[in-house]
Coordinates of C-alpha atoms in Angstrom, one line a residue:
M7 CA -10.0 -23.9 -14.1
G8 CA -10.6 -21.2 -11.0
F9 CA -13.0 -18.8 -10.8
K10 CA -14.0 -16.6 -14.1
D11 CA -15.7 -13.5 -13.0
F12 CA -17.8 -11.7 -10.2
L13 CA -19.7 -10.1 -12.3
T14 CA -22.1 -12.0 -14.0
D15 CA -24.8 -14.3 -12.0
A16 CA -22.6 -17.3 -13.5
G17 CA -19.7 -16.3 -11.9
L18 CA -21.6 -15.6 -8.8
N19 CA -23.1 -19.0 -8.6
T20 CA -19.5 -20.6 -8.7
L21 CA -18.2 -18.5 -5.8
E22 CA -21.9 -19.6 -4.2
S23 CA -21.0 -23.4 -4.6
W24 CA -17.6 -22.9 -3.5
V25 CA -18.3 -21.8 -0.3
T26 CA -21.1 -23.5 0.3
T27 CA -19.2 -26.2 2.0
R28 CA -16.1 -24.0 3.0
S29 CA -15.7 -21.3 5.2
Y30 CA -12.6 -20.0 3.2
I31 CA -11.5 -19.7 -0.4
A32 CA -8.6 -21.8 0.4
G33 CA -7.7 -23.7 3.5
Y34 CA -8.5 -23.5 7.0
G35 CA -8.0 -20.0 7.9
P36 CA -8.4 -16.5 6.2
S37 CA -5.5 -16.1 3.7
Q38 CA -4.7 -13.9 0.6
A39 CA -7.0 -16.0 -1.4
D40 CA -9.7 -14.9 0.5
V41 CA -8.5 -11.0 0.3
T42 CA -8.0 -10.8 -3.6
S43 CA -11.5 -12.8 -4.0
F44 CA -13.1 -10.5 -1.6
K45 CA -11.4 -7.3 -3.2
A46 CA -12.7 -8.8 -6.9
L47 CA -16.2 -8.7 -5.9
P48 CA -17.8 -5.5 -7.1
S49 CA -20.1 -5.3 -4.0
E50 CA -21.4 -7.4 -1.2
P51 CA -23.4 -10.4 -2.6
K52 CA -27.0 -10.3 -2.3
V53 CA -27.9 -12.6 0.6
E54 CA -31.5 -13.8 -0.5
K55 CA -29.9 -14.8 -3.9
Y56 CA -26.3 -15.9 -2.7
P57 CA -26.7 -16.6 1.6
H58 CA -23.0 -18.8 1.4
A59 CA -21.3 -16.2 -0.5
W60 CA -22.8 -13.4 1.5
R61 CA -21.9 -15.2 4.7
W62 CA -18.2 -15.6 3.6
Y63 CA -17.9 -12.2 2.5
K64 CA -19.3 -10.5 5.7
H65 CA -16.8 -13.4 7.3
I66 CA -13.6 -11.9 5.3
A67 CA -14.6 -8.4 5.6
S68 CA -14.1 -8.6 9.7
Y69 CA -10.4 -9.2 9.1
K70 CA -10.2 -5.7 6.7
S71 CA -7.4 -4.6 9.2
E72 CA -5.2 -7.7 9.1
F73 CA -5.6 -7.9 5.2
S74 CA -2.1 -7.5 4.9
S75 CA -0.6 -9.8 7.5
L76 CA -2.9 -12.9 6.3
P77 CA -0.5 -15.5 4.8
G78 CA -0.4 -16.5 1.4
D79 CA 0.7 -14.8 -2.2
P80 CA -1.2 -11.4 -2.7
S81 CA 0.1 -11.2 -6.3
K82 CA -1.7 -14.4 -7.1
A83 CA -4.9 -13.6 -9.3
Y84 CA -8.8 -14.7 -8.1
T85 CA -9.1 -16.6 -10.9
T86 CA -6.3 -19.0 -9.8
Y87 CA -8.3 -20.2 -6.9
G88 CA -11.9 -22.0 -7.1
P89 CA -12.9 -25.1 -8.6
E90 CA -10.6 -27.1 -11.2
K91 CA -14.0 -27.8 -12.9
D92 CA -16.5 -25.7 -14.1
E93 CA -19.2 -25.5 -11.3
E94 CA -21.3 -22.2 -12.2
T95 CA -24.5 -24.7 -12.7
I96 CA -27.4 -23.4 -11.0
N97 CA -27.3 -21.2 -8.0
P98 CA -26.9 -24.1 -5.1
K99 CA -29.5 -22.1 -3.1
D100 CA -32.4 -23.5 -5.5
A101 CA -30.3 -27.2 -6.1
P102 CA -31.0 -30.2 -3.8
K103 CA -28.6 -30.7 -1.1
A104 CA -25.2 -30.8 -2.5
A105 CA -22.7 -33.7 -1.6
E106 CA -19.8 -33.5 0.6
A107 CA -17.4 -31.3 -1.2
E108 CA -14.3 -32.5 -2.3
E109 CA -11.0 -31.8 -0.5
D110 CA -9.2 -28.2 -1.7
D111 CA -6.3 -28.8 -3.5
D112 CA -5.3 -25.4 -2.9
D113 CA -5.2 -26.0 1.1
L114 CA -3.4 -23.3 2.5
F115 CA -1.6 -25.3 4.7
G116 CA -1.1 -28.3 2.6
S117 CA -3.3 -31.3 1.8
D118 CA -5.2 -34.1 3.8
D119 CA -4.8 -36.5 1.4
E120 CA -3.7 -39.9 3.3
S121 CA -0.8 -40.0 0.6
E122 CA 0.8 -36.9 1.3
D123 CA 4.4 -37.6 2.7
E124 CA 5.4 -36.8 6.3
E125 CA 7.6 -33.9 4.9
A126 CA 4.6 -31.9 3.5
K127 CA 2.5 -32.9 6.7
K128 CA 4.8 -31.8 9.2
K129 CA 5.2 -28.4 7.0
R130 CA 1.4 -28.2 6.9
E131 CA 1.2 -28.5 11.0
E132 CA 3.7 -25.8 11.6
N133 CA 2.2 -23.2 9.4
L134 CA -1.0 -24.0 10.9
A135 CA 0.6 -23.6 14.6
A136 CA 2.4 -20.5 13.3
Y137 CA -0.7 -19.3 12.2
K138 CA -2.9 -19.6 15.3
K139 CA 0.0 -18.5 17.6
K140 CA -0.1 -15.2 15.4
K141 CA -3.8 -14.6 16.2
E142 CA -3.6 -15.7 19.8
G143 CA -1.0 -13.1 20.3
K144 CA -3.2 -10.2 19.2
T145 CA -4.8 -8.6 21.8
K146 CA -7.4 -5.9 21.6
P147 CA -6.8 -2.5 23.3
A148 CA -8.3 -1.6 26.4
A149 CA -11.7 0.0 26.0
K150 CA -11.1 3.5 27.6
S151 CA -13.6 6.4 28.4
I152 CA -12.8 10.0 28.8
V153 CA -15.1 11.8 31.9
T154 CA -15.8 15.0 32.7
M155 CA -16.3 15.6 36.7
D156 CA -17.9 18.7 38.6
V157 CA -16.8 18.5 42.3
K158 CA -18.6 21.2 44.3
P159 CA -17.4 22.4 47.6
W160 CA -19.4 23.2 50.8
D161 CA -18.8 27.0 50.5
D162 CA -16.5 29.7 49.2
E163 CA -14.1 29.0 52.2
T164 CA -13.4 25.5 51.2
D165 CA -9.8 25.1 50.4
M166 CA -9.9 24.3 46.6
K167 CA -6.3 23.2 46.3
E168 CA -6.5 20.8 49.4
L169 CA -9.8 19.1 47.9
E170 CA -7.9 19.1 44.4
K171 CA -4.7 17.4 46.2
N172 CA -6.4 15.2 48.3
M173 CA -8.9 13.9 45.2
K174 CA -5.5 13.4 42.8
A175 CA -3.9 11.2 45.6
I176 CA -6.5 8.5 44.7
E177 CA -4.7 6.0 42.9
M178 CA -7.0 3.2 41.2
D179 CA -5.7 0.9 38.2
G180 CA -6.5 2.4 34.9
L181 CA -7.2 5.6 36.2
T182 CA -5.4 8.8 34.6
W183 CA -6.1 12.4 36.2
G184 CA -6.1 15.0 33.6
A185 CA -6.6 18.9 33.6
S186 CA -9.1 20.8 36.1
K187 CA -10.6 24.2 36.4
L188 CA -12.5 26.3 38.8
V189 CA -15.7 27.2 37.5
P190 CA -18.1 29.7 39.0
L191 CA -21.4 28.5 40.8
A192 CA -22.9 31.3 43.0
F193 CA -22.2 33.6 45.9
G194 CA -18.7 33.3 45.3
I195 CA -18.5 29.6 45.3
K196 CA -16.4 27.6 42.7
K197 CA -16.7 24.2 41.7
L198 CA -13.6 21.9 40.2
Q199 CA -14.3 20.6 37.0
I200 CA -11.7 17.8 36.2
N201 CA -10.8 15.5 33.2
L202 CA -10.1 12.1 33.6
V203 CA -9.3 8.6 31.5
V204 CA -10.5 5.6 32.9
E205 CA -10.1 1.5 31.5
D206 CA -13.9 0.7 31.5
E207 CA -13.0 -3.0 32.8
K208 CA -10.8 -1.6 35.7
V209 CA -12.6 1.7 37.4
S210 CA -15.9 1.8 38.3
I211 CA -17.1 5.4 37.8
D212 CA -19.6 4.9 41.3
D213 CA -16.7 3.6 43.2
L214 CA -14.4 6.9 42.6
Q215 CA -16.7 9.2 42.9
Q216 CA -17.5 7.6 46.5
Q217 CA -13.9 7.9 47.5
I218 CA -13.8 11.5 46.1
E219 CA -17.3 12.2 48.4
A220 CA -15.1 10.7 51.0
D221 CA -13.3 14.0 51.9
E222 CA -15.7 15.2 53.6
D223 CA -14.0 18.6 54.9
H224 CA -13.9 19.3 51.7
V225 CA -16.5 18.2 48.9
Q226 CA -20.2 18.4 49.0
S227 CA -21.1 16.1 46.2
T228 CA -19.8 15.1 42.7
D229 CA -21.6 15.0 39.6
V230 CA -20.5 13.2 36.0
A231 CA -20.5 16.1 33.8
A232 CA -19.8 14.1 30.5
M233 CA -18.5 10.5 29.5
Q234 CA -17.1 9.8 25.7
K235 CA -15.6 6.6 24.7
L236 CA -12.0 6.8 23.2

Protein backbone atom coordinates (compact mmCIF):
# COMPACT_ATOMS: atom_id res chain seq x y z
CA MET A 1 0.00 0.00 0.00
CA GLY A 2 2.76 2.49 0.94
CA PHE A 3 2.41 5.98 2.32
CA LYS A 4 -0.71 7.86 1.20
CA ASP A 5 0.14 11.46 1.96
CA PHE A 6 1.93 13.59 4.54
CA LEU A 7 -0.60 16.41 4.51
CA THR A 8 -3.14 14.87 6.87
CA ASP A 9 -2.99 13.56 10.42
CA ALA A 10 -3.73 10.07 9.09
CA GLY A 11 -0.76 10.24 6.73
CA LEU A 12 1.56 11.55 9.41
CA ASN A 13 0.34 8.87 11.82
CA THR A 14 1.35 6.26 9.25
CA LEU A 15 4.83 7.80 9.00
CA GLU A 16 5.04 8.00 12.81
CA SER A 17 4.15 4.34 13.11
CA TRP A 18 6.61 3.35 10.38
CA VAL A 19 9.66 5.05 11.90
CA THR A 20 8.83 4.13 15.51
CA THR A 21 10.98 1.00 15.12
CA ARG A 22 13.12 2.16 12.19
CA SER A 23 15.91 4.67 11.67
CA TYR A 24 15.32 4.86 7.92
CA ILE A 25 12.40 4.50 5.53
CA ALA A 26 14.03 1.50 3.87
CA GLY A 27 17.09 -0.51 4.79
CA TYR A 28 19.90 0.11 7.25
CA GLY A 29 21.21 3.44 6.00
CA PRO A 30 20.03 6.70 4.44
CA SER A 31 18.84 6.30 0.85
CA GLN A 32 16.70 7.92 -1.82
CA ALA A 33 13.69 6.47 -0.02
CA ASP A 34 14.44 8.85 2.84
CA VAL A 35 15.20 11.76 0.51
CA THR A 36 11.94 11.36 -1.41
CA SER A 37 9.88 11.02 1.78
CA PHE A 38 11.69 13.94 3.42
CA LYS A 39 10.96 16.22 0.46
CA ALA A 40 7.31 15.15 0.43
CA LEU A 41 6.77 16.57 3.91
CA PRO A 42 5.50 20.17 3.77
CA SER A 43 7.23 20.98 7.05
CA GLU A 44 8.99 19.47 10.06
CA PRO A 45 6.63 17.15 12.01
CA LYS A 46 5.61 18.45 15.44
CA VAL A 47 7.77 16.80 18.06
CA GLU A 48 5.02 16.76 20.68
CA LYS A 49 2.63 14.92 18.35
CA TYR A 50 4.94 12.86 16.14
CA PRO A 51 8.17 12.35 18.16
CA HIS A 52 9.51 9.48 16.06
CA ALA A 53 8.74 11.17 12.75
CA TRP A 54 10.37 14.32 14.09
CA ARG A 55 13.49 12.35 15.13
CA TRP A 56 13.71 10.72 11.69
CA TYR A 57 13.19 14.11 9.96
CA LYS A 58 15.99 15.81 11.92
CA HIS A 59 18.31 12.87 11.29
CA ILE A 60 17.73 12.86 7.52
CA ALA A 61 18.09 16.65 7.41
CA SER A 62 21.71 16.18 8.52
CA TYR A 63 22.37 14.44 5.17
CA LYS A 64 21.08 17.32 3.00
CA SER A 65 24.47 17.98 1.46
CA GLU A 66 24.66 14.30 0.44
CA PHE A 67 21.11 13.84 -0.88
CA SER A 68 22.16 13.47 -4.51
CA SER A 69 24.81 10.84 -3.72
CA LEU A 70 22.73 8.58 -1.49
CA PRO A 71 21.94 5.14 -2.97
CA GLY A 72 18.57 4.25 -4.45
CA ASP A 73 16.23 5.38 -7.23
CA PRO A 74 15.38 9.11 -6.92
CA SER A 75 12.61 8.77 -9.50
CA LYS A 76 10.44 6.57 -7.25
CA ALA A 77 7.57 8.35 -5.51
CA TYR A 78 7.42 8.38 -1.72
CA THR A 79 4.11 6.51 -1.95
CA THR A 80 6.01 3.41 -3.09
CA TYR A 81 7.55 3.17 0.37
CA GLY A 82 6.00 2.46 3.73
CA PRO A 83 3.67 -0.27 5.01
CA GLU A 84 2.06 -2.83 2.74
CA LYS A 85 -1.02 -2.71 4.93
CA ASP A 86 -2.72 0.40 6.22
CA GLU A 87 -0.99 1.45 9.46
CA GLU A 88 -2.72 4.78 9.93
CA THR A 89 -4.59 3.67 13.09
CA ILE A 90 -3.97 5.87 16.09
CA ASN A 91 -0.84 7.83 16.79
CA PRO A 92 1.72 5.37 18.23
CA LYS A 93 2.51 8.06 20.81
CA ASP A 94 -0.89 7.37 22.39
CA ALA A 95 -1.01 3.63 21.72
CA PRO A 96 0.33 0.78 23.86
CA LYS A 97 3.88 -0.25 23.10
CA ALA A 98 3.90 -1.86 19.65
CA ALA A 99 5.14 -5.35 19.02
CA GLU A 100 8.39 -5.81 17.16
CA ALA A 101 7.97 -4.53 13.60
CA GLU A 102 8.08 -6.91 10.69
CA GLU A 103 11.20 -6.95 8.57
CA ASP A 104 11.30 -4.26 5.89
CA ASP A 105 10.59 -5.83 2.49
CA ASP A 106 11.99 -2.78 0.74
CA ASP A 107 15.37 -3.20 2.46
CA LEU A 108 17.87 -1.12 0.54
CA PHE A 109 20.48 -3.84 0.74
CA GLY A 110 18.17 -6.85 0.36
CA SER A 111 16.13 -9.00 2.75
CA ASP A 112 17.39 -10.65 5.91
CA ASP A 113 14.84 -13.46 5.47
CA GLU A 114 16.35 -16.85 6.21
CA SER A 115 15.07 -18.12 2.89
CA GLU A 116 17.00 -15.63 0.77
CA ASP A 117 19.38 -17.28 -1.66
CA GLU A 118 23.14 -16.96 -1.39
CA GLU A 119 23.43 -14.65 -4.40
CA ALA A 120 20.98 -12.12 -2.95
CA LYS A 121 22.71 -12.28 0.42
CA LYS A 122 26.12 -11.72 -1.16
CA LYS A 123 24.80 -8.76 -3.17
CA ARG A 124 23.29 -7.20 -0.04
CA GLU A 125 26.56 -7.51 1.87
CA GLU A 126 28.53 -6.02 -1.04
CA ASN A 127 26.19 -3.03 -1.25
CA LEU A 128 26.38 -2.45 2.48
CA ALA A 129 30.19 -2.68 2.47
CA ALA A 130 30.42 -0.24 -0.46
CA TYR A 131 28.17 2.26 1.27
CA LYS A 132 30.14 2.09 4.54
CA LYS A 133 33.42 2.53 2.64
CA LYS A 134 32.01 5.58 0.87
CA LYS A 135 30.94 7.13 4.18
CA GLU A 136 34.29 6.42 5.84
CA GLY A 137 36.15 7.94 2.89
CA LYS A 138 34.55 11.32 3.35
CA THR A 139 36.67 13.59 5.53
CA LYS A 140 35.60 16.95 6.79
CA PRO A 141 37.74 19.93 5.72
CA ALA A 142 40.11 21.19 8.40
CA ALA A 143 38.76 24.03 10.51
CA LYS A 144 40.66 27.22 9.76
CA SER A 145 40.79 30.79 11.10
CA ILE A 146 42.06 34.03 9.61
CA VAL A 147 43.97 36.12 12.12
CA THR A 148 45.04 39.76 12.01
CA MET A 149 48.05 40.29 14.25
CA ASP A 150 49.73 43.51 15.39
CA VAL A 151 53.50 43.35 15.93
CA LYS A 152 54.98 46.33 17.79
CA PRO A 153 58.67 47.32 17.57
CA TRP A 154 60.77 48.90 20.31
CA ASP A 155 61.13 52.31 18.67
CA ASP A 156 61.17 54.26 15.41
CA GLU A 157 64.68 53.04 14.62
CA THR A 158 63.71 49.36 14.51
CA ASP A 159 64.32 47.79 11.09
CA MET A 160 60.75 46.78 10.21
CA LYS A 161 61.82 44.91 7.07
CA GLU A 162 64.15 42.75 9.12
CA LEU A 163 61.39 42.26 11.71
CA GLU A 164 58.98 41.01 9.06
CA LYS A 165 61.63 38.82 7.44
CA ASN A 166 62.40 37.12 10.75
CA MET A 167 58.73 36.64 11.52
CA LYS A 168 57.88 35.07 8.15
CA ALA A 169 60.84 32.73 8.56
CA ILE A 170 58.77 30.96 11.23
CA GLU A 171 57.32 27.80 9.71
CA MET A 172 54.56 25.72 11.31
CA ASP A 173 52.40 22.99 9.84
CA GLY A 174 49.01 24.61 9.17
CA LEU A 175 50.35 28.22 9.11
CA THR A 176 50.12 30.45 6.02
CA TRP A 177 51.40 34.03 6.10
CA GLY A 178 49.37 36.67 4.29
CA ALA A 179 49.58 40.36 3.39
CA SER A 180 51.05 42.93 5.76
CA LYS A 181 51.23 46.69 6.16
CA LEU A 182 52.76 49.32 8.44
CA VAL A 183 50.34 51.24 10.63
CA PRO A 184 51.40 54.50 12.37
CA LEU A 185 51.30 54.51 16.19
CA ALA A 186 52.95 57.61 17.68
CA PHE A 187 56.20 59.55 17.67
CA GLY A 188 57.17 58.13 14.29
CA ILE A 189 56.76 54.53 15.46
CA LYS A 190 54.88 52.14 13.20
CA LYS A 191 53.54 48.69 13.98
CA LEU A 192 53.43 45.82 11.52
CA GLN A 193 49.92 44.50 10.92
CA ILE A 194 49.82 41.13 9.20
CA ASN A 195 47.16 38.61 8.19
CA LEU A 196 47.66 34.88 8.52
CA VAL A 197 45.59 31.72 8.12
CA VAL A 198 45.92 28.87 10.59
CA GLU A 199 44.48 25.39 10.90
CA ASP A 200 42.91 25.44 14.34
CA GLU A 201 43.95 21.93 15.37
CA LYS A 202 47.57 22.36 14.29
CA VAL A 203 48.55 25.91 15.22
CA SER A 204 48.43 27.49 18.67
CA ILE A 205 48.25 31.28 18.42
CA ASP A 206 49.91 31.61 21.85
CA ASP A 207 52.86 29.49 20.70
CA LEU A 208 53.14 31.49 17.50
CA GLN A 209 53.19 34.78 19.42
CA GLN A 210 55.94 33.45 21.67
CA GLN A 211 58.05 32.54 18.67
CA ILE A 212 57.57 36.01 17.13
CA GLU A 213 58.40 37.74 20.41
CA ALA A 214 61.57 35.65 20.70
CA ASP A 215 63.06 38.14 18.20
CA GLU A 216 63.87 40.48 21.09
CA ASP A 217 66.07 42.76 19.01
CA HIS A 218 63.08 43.89 16.96
CA VAL A 219 59.81 42.87 18.63
CA GLN A 220 58.43 44.52 21.76
CA SER A 221 55.04 42.74 21.80
CA THR A 222 52.31 41.13 19.70
CA ASP A 223 48.52 41.34 19.87
CA VAL A 224 45.69 39.57 18.06
CA ALA A 225 43.67 42.42 16.53
CA ALA A 226 41.01 40.19 14.95
CA MET A 227 40.22 36.52 14.47
CA GLN A 228 37.49 34.92 12.36
CA LYS A 229 36.59 31.34 11.48
CA LEU A 230 36.71 30.46 7.78
